[in-house]
mmCIF file of C-alpha atoms and ligand atoms in Angstrom:
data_model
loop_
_atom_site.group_PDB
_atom_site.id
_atom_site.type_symbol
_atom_site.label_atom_id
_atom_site.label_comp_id
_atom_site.label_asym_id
_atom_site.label_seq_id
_atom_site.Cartn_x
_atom_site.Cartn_y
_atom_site.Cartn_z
ATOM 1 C CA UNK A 1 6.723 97.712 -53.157
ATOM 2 C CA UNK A 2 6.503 94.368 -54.852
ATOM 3 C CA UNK A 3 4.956 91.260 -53.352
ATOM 4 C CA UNK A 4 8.080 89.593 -52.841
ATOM 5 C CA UNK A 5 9.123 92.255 -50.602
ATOM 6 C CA UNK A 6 5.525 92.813 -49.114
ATOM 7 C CA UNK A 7 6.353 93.126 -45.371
ATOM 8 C CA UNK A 8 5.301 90.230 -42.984
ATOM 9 C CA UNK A 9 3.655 90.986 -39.998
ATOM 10 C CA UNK A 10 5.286 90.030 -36.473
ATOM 11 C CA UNK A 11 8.989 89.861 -38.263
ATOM 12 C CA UNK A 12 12.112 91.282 -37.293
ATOM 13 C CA UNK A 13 14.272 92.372 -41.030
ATOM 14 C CA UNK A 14 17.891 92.362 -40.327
ATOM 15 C CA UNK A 15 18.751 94.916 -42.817
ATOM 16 C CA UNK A 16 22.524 95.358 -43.573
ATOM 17 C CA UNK A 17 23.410 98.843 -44.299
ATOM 18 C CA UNK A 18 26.554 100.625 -46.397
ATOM 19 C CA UNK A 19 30.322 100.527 -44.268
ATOM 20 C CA UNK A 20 31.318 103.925 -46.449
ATOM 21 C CA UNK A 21 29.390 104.237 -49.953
ATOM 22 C CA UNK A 22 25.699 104.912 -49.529
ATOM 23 C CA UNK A 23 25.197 103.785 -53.088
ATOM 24 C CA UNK A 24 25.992 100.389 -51.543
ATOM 25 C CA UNK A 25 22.303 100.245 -49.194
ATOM 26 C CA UNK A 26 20.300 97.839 -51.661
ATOM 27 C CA UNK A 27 16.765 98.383 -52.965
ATOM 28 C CA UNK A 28 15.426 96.153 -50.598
ATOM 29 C CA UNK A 29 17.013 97.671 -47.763
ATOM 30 C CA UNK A 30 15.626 100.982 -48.693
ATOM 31 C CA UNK A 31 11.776 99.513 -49.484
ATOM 32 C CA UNK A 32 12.430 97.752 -45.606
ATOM 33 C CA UNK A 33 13.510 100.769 -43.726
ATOM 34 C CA UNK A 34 10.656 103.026 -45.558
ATOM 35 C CA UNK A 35 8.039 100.436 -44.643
ATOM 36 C CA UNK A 36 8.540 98.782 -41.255
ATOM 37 C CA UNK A 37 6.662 100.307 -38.077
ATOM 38 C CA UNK A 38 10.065 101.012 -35.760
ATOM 39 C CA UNK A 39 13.671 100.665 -36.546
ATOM 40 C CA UNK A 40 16.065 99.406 -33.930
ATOM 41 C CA UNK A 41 19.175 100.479 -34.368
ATOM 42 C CA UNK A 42 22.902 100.628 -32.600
ATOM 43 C CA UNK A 43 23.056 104.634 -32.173
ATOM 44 C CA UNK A 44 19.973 106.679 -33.015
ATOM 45 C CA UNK A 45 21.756 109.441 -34.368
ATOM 46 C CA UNK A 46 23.894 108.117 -36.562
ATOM 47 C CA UNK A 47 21.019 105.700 -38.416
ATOM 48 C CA UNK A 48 19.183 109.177 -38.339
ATOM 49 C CA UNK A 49 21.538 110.293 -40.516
ATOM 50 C CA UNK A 50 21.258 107.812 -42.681
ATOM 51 C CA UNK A 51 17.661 107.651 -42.554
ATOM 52 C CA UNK A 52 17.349 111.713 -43.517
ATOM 53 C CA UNK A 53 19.612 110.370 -46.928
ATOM 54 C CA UNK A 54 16.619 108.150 -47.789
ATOM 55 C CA UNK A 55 14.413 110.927 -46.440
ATOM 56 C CA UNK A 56 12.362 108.329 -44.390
ATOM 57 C CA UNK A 57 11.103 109.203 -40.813
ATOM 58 C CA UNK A 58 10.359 106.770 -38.121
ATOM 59 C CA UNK A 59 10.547 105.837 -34.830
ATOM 60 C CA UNK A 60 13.696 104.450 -33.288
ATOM 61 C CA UNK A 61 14.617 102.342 -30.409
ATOM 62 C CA UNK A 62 18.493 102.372 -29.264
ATOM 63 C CA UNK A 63 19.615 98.398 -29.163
ATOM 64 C CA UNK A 64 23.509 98.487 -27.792
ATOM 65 C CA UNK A 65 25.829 95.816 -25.490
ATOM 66 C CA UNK A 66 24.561 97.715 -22.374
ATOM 67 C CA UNK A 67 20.427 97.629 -23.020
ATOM 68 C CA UNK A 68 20.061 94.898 -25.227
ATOM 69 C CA UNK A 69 18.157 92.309 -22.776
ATOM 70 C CA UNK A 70 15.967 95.265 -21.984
ATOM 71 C CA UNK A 71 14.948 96.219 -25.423
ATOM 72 C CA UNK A 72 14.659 92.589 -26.002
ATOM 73 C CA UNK A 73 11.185 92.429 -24.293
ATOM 74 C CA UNK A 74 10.450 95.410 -25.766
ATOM 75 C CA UNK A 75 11.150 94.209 -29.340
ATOM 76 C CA UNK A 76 9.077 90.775 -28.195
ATOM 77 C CA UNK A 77 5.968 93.207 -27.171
ATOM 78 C CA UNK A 78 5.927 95.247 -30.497
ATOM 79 C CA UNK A 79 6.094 92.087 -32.381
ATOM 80 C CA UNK A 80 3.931 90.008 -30.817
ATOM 81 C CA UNK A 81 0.866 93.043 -31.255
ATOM 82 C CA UNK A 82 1.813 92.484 -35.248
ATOM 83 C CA UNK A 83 4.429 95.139 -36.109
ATOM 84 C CA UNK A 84 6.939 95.088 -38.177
ATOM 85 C CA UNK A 85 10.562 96.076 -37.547
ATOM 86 C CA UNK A 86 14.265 96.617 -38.903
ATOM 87 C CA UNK A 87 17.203 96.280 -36.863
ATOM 88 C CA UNK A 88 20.611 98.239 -38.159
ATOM 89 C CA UNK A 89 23.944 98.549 -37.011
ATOM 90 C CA UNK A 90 26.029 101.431 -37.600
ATOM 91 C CA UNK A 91 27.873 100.418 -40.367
ATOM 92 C CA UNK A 92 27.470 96.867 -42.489
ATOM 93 C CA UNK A 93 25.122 93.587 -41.501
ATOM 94 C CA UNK A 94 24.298 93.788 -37.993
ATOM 95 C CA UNK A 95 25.188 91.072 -35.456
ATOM 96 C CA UNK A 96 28.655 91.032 -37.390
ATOM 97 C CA UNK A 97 31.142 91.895 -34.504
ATOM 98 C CA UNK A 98 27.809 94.570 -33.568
ATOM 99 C CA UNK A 99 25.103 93.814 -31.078
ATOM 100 C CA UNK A 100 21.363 91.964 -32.022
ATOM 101 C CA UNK A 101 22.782 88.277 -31.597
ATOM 102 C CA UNK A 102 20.767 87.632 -27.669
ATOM 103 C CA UNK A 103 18.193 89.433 -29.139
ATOM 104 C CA UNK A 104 17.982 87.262 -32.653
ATOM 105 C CA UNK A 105 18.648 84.219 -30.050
ATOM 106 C CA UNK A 106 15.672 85.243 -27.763
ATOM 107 C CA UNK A 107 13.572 85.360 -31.421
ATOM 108 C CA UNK A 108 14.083 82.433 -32.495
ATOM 109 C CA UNK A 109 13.457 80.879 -29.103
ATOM 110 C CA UNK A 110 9.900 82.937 -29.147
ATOM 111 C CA UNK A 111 9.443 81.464 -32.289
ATOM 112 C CA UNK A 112 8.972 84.836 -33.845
ATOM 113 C CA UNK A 113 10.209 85.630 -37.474
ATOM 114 C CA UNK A 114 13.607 86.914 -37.885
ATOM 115 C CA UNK A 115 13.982 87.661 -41.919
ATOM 116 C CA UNK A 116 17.420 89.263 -43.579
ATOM 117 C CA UNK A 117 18.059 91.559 -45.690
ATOM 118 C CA UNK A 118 21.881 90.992 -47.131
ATOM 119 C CA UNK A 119 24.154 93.749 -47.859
ATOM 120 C CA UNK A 120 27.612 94.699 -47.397
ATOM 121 C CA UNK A 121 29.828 93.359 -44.735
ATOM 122 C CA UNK A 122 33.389 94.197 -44.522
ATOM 123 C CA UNK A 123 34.696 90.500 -44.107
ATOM 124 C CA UNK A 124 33.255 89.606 -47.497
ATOM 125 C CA UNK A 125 34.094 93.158 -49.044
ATOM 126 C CA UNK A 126 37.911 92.693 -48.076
ATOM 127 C CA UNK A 127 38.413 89.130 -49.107
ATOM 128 C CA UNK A 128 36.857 89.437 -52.174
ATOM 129 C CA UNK A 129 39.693 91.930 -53.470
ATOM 130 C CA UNK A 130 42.380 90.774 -50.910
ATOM 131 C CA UNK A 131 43.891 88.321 -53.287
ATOM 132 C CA UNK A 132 44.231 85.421 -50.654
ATOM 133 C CA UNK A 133 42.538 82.006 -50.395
ATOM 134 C CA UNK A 134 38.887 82.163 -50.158
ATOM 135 C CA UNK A 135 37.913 78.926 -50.339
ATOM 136 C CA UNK A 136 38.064 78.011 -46.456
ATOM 137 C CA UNK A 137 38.329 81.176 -43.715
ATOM 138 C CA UNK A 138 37.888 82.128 -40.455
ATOM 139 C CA UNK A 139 36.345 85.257 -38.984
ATOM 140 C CA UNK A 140 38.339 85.912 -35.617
ATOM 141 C CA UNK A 141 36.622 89.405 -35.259
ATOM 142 C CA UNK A 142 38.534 91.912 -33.134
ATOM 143 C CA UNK A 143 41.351 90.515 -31.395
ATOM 144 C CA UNK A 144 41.178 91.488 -27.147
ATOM 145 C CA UNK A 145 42.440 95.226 -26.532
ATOM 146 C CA UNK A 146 45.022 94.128 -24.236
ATOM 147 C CA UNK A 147 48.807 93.210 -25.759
ATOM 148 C CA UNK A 148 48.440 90.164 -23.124
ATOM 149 C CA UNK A 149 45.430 88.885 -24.592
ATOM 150 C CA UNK A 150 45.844 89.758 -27.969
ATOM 151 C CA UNK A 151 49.153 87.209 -27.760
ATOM 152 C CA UNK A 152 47.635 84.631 -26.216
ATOM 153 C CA UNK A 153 44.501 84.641 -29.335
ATOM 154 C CA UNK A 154 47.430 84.688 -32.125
ATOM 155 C CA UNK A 155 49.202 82.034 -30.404
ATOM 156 C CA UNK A 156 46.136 79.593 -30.126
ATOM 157 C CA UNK A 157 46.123 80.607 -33.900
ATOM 158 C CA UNK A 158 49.506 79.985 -35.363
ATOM 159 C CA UNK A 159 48.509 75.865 -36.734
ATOM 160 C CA UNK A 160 45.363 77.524 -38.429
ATOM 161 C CA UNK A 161 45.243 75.997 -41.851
ATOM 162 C CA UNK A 162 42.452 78.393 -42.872
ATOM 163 C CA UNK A 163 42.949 82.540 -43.854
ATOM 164 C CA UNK A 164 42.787 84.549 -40.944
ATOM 165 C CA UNK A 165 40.261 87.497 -40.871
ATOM 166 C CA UNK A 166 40.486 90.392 -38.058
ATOM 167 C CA UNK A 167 38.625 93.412 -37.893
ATOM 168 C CA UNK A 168 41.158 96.097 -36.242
ATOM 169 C CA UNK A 169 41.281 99.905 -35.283
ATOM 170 C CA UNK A 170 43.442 102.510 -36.066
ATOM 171 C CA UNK A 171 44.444 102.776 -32.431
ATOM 172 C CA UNK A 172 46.085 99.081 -32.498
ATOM 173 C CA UNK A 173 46.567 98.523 -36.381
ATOM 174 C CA UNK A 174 50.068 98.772 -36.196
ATOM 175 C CA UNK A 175 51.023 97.218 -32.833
ATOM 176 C CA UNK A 176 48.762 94.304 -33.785
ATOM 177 C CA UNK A 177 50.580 93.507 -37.102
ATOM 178 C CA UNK A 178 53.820 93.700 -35.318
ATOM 179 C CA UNK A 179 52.286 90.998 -32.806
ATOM 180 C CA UNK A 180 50.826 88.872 -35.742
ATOM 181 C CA UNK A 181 54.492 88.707 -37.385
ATOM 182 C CA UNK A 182 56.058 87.736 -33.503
ATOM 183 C CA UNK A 183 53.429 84.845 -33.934
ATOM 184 C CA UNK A 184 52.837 83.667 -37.759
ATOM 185 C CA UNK A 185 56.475 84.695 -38.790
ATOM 186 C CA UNK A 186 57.629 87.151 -40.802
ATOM 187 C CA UNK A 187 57.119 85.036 -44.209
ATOM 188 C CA UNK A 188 53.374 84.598 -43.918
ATOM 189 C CA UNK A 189 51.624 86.950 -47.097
ATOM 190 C CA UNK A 190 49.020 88.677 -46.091
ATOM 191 C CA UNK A 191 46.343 91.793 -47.112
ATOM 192 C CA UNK A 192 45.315 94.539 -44.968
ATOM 193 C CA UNK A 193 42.154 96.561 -46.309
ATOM 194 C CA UNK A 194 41.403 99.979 -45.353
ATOM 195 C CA UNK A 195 38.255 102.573 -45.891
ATOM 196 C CA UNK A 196 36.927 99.750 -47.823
ATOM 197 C CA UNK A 197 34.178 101.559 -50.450
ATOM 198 C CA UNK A 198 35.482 105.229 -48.999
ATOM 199 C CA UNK A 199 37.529 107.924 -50.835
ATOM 200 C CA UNK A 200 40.568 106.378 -49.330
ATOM 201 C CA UNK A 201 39.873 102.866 -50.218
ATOM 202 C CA UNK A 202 43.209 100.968 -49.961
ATOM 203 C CA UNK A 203 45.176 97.956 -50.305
ATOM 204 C CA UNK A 204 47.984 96.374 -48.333
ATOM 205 C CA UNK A 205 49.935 93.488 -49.915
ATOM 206 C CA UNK A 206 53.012 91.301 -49.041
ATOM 207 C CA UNK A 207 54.428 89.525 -46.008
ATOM 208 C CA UNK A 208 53.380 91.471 -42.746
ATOM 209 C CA UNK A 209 56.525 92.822 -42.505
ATOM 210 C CA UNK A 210 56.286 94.462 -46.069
ATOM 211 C CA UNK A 211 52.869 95.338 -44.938
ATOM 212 C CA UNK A 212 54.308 97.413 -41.797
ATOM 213 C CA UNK A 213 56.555 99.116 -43.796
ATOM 214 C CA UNK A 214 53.875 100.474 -46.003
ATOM 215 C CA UNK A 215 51.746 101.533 -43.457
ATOM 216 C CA UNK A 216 54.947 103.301 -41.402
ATOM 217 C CA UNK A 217 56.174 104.958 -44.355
ATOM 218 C CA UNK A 218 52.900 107.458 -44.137
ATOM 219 C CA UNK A 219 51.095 108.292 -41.120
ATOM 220 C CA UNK A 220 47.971 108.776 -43.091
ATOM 221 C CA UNK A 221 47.846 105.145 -44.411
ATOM 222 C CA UNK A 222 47.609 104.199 -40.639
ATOM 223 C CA UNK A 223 44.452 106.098 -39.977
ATOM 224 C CA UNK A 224 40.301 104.809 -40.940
ATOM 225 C CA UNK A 225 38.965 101.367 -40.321
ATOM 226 C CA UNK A 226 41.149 98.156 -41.353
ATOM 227 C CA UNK A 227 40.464 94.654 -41.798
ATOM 228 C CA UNK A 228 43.518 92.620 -41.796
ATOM 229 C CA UNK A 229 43.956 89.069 -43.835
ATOM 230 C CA UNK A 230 46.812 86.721 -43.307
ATOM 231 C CA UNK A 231 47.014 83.380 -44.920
ATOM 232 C CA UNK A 232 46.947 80.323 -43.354
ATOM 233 C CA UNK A 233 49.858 77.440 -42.281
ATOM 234 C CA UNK A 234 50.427 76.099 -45.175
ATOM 235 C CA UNK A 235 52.226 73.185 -43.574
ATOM 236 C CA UNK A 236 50.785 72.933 -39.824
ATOM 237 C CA UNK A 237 52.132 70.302 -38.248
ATOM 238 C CA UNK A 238 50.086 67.186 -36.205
ATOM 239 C CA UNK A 239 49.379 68.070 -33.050
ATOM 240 C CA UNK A 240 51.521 64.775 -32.331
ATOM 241 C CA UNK A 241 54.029 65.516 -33.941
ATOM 242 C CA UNK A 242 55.044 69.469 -32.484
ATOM 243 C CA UNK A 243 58.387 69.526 -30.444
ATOM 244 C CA UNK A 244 56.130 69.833 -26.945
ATOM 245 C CA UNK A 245 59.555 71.430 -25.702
ATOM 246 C CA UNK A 246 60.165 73.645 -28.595
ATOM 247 C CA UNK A 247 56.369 75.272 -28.148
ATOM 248 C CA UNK A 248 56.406 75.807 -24.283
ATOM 249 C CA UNK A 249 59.615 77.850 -24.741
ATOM 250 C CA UNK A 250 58.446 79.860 -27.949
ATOM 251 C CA UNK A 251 55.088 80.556 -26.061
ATOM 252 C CA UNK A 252 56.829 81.222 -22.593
ATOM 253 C CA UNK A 253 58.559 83.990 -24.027
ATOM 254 C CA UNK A 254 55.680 85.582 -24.171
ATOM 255 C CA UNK A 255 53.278 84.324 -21.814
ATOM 256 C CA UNK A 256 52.402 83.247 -18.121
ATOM 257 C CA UNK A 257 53.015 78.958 -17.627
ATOM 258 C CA UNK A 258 49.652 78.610 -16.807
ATOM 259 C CA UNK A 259 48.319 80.623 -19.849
ATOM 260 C CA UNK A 260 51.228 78.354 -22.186
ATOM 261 C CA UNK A 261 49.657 75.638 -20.723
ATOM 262 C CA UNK A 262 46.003 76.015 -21.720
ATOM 263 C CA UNK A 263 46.493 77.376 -24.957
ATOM 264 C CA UNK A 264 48.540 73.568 -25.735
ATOM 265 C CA UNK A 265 45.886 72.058 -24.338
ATOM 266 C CA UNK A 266 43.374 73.565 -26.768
ATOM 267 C CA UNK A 267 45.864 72.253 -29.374
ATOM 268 C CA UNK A 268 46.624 69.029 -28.317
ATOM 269 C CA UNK A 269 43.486 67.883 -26.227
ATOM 270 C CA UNK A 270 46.079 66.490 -23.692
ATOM 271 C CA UNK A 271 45.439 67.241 -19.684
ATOM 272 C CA UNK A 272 46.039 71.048 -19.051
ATOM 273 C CA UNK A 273 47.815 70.017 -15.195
ATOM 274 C CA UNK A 274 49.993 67.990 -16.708
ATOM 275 C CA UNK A 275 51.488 70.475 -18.732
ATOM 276 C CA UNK A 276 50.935 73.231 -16.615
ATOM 277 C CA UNK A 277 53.687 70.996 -14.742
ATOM 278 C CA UNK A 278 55.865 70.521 -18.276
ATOM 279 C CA UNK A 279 55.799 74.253 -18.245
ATOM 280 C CA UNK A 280 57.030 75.114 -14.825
ATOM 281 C CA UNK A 281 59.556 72.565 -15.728
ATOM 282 C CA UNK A 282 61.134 73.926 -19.110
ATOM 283 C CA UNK A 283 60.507 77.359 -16.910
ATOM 284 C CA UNK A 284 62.385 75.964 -14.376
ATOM 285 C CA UNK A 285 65.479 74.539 -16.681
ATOM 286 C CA UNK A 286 65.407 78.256 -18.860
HETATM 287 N N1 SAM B 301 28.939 95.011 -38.887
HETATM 288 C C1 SAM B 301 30.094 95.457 -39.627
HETATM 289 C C2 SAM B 301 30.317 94.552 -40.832
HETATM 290 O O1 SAM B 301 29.382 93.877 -41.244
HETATM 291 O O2 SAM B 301 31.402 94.544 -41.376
HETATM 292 C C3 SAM B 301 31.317 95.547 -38.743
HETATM 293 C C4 SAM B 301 31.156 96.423 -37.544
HETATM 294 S S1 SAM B 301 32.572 96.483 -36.517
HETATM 295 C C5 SAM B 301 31.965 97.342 -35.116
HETATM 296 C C6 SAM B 301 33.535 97.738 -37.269
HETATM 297 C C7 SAM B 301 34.840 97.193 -37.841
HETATM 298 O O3 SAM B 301 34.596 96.630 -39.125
HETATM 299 C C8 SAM B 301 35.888 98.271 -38.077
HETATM 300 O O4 SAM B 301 36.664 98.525 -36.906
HETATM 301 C C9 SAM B 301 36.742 97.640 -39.168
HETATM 302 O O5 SAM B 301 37.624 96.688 -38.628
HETATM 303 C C10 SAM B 301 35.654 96.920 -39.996
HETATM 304 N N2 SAM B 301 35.152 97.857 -41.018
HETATM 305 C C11 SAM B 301 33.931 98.420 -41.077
HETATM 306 N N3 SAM B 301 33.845 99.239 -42.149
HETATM 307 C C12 SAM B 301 35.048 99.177 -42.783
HETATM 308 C C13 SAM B 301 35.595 99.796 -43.934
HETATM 309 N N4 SAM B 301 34.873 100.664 -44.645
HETATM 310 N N5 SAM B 301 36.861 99.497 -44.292
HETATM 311 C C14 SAM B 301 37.605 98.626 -43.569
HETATM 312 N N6 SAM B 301 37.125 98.021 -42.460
HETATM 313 C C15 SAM B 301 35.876 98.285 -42.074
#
């Protein structure tokens, strides 16, 4: 190993690891997993797997949603006595919609060293080939599993200037770009990447209608892992300036009054019982 990637003792290397192409874990990943004490990881099998491709053996601790505040004090222990460790995700740079962020937080607030080792993630993989704007986005992750919720998110969304980036599964993939056009409209281009780096690396281009129809026209094209890009509003207007009346009926087509009524407030910073009262109103006249 060179000096510059001479482990330090008492750090924690967030090591990003391949989403498909194992010829996409970097040399510095592989001189960091081969050299650290323990590896925390998401699920020990499947970084074992990885691990046997590298041929390096060592002890793992299981870091998911459910144990993470456990293994927190347990990470805090092993690095406090001097060791060194890696912590992995399944697939891609950890603490990207995976677990590690209470126990980078709980670090940092130790004061112990928390190092990274960059890689691939599949936000930055997609949008570098989607063929959208770049220059400004947001990361909105995975949208909530229920319809109800998942409306309410794209609603709160519709004046984003920015591109959009989701992270979605093949169970919802379809019923969530069906939602997204309900919200953004059916003119809105947009870029939906699937098996990014994989045998079945493709792309998605057009408005999200175009985009369905692709997708419906083959079962098969509806099946891996899927990050999905829409553009911004291009033209979003000032919160002062929206037809109040115009948005509580568009959104209470779809939602509750009370949920309308919140997710204008967000927008407009104006006092959420007030228009929870302009929405049973314009309920009321409907
Ligand atoms: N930490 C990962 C990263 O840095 O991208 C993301 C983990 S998240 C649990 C998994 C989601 O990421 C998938 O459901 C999919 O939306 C996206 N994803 C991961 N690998 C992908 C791939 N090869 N192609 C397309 N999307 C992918």
């Amino acid at each position: 190993m060179t000096s510059a990637s001479r482990l330090q003792a008492g750090t924690l290397y967030i090591v990003a690891t391949p989403i498909g192409n194992l010829a996409d874990l970097t040399e510095r990943a592989k001189q960091v997993l081969n050299s650290v004490d323990v590896i925390a990881c998401e699920d020990t099998r499947h970084t074992q797997k990885l691990l046997q491709h590298l041929g390096v053996r060592k002890p793992l601790l299981s870091v998911h949603d459910h144990n993470e505040r456990e293994r927190t004090e347990q990470v805090i222990h092993h690095l406090r006595q001097g060791q060194t460790m890696a912590l992995v995700s399944d697939a891609g740079t950890p603490l990207i919609s995976d677990p590690g962020f209470p126990l980078v937080q709980a670090l940092r607030a130790e004061g112990l060293t928390v190092s990274p080792v960059p890689g691939v993630s599949a936000i930055i993989t997609a949008l570098s080939a989607a063929g959208l704007p770049t220059d400004r986005f947001t990361f909105e992750g995975f949208l909530p599993h229920k319809a109800g919720g998942r409306r309410e998110k794209l609603a709160a969304l519709i004046q984003e200037p920015r591109t959009l980036v989701f992270y979605e599964s093949k169970h919802r993939i379809l019923e969530t770009l069906q939602l997204m056009t309900e919200a953004f409209g059916s003119e809105r281009k947009a870029c939906v990447a699937r098996e990014l780096t994989k045998t079945f690396e493709s792309f998605y281009s057009g408005t999200l209608p175009d985009i369905i129809t692709q997708l419906q026209a083959d079962e098969d094209q509806q099946k891996g892992e899927f990050v999905v890009m829409v553009t911004g509003n291009s033209d979003p207007a000032p919160a002062s300036e929206v037809d109040m009346d115009k948005l509580f009926k568009r959104l209470l087509e779809e939602l509750p009054p009370k949920k309308a009524a919140a997710i204008v407030a967000d927008l407009t910073g104006d006092n959420k019982k007030a228009l929870y009262q302009k929405a049973l109103e314009i309920q009321g006249k409907a």
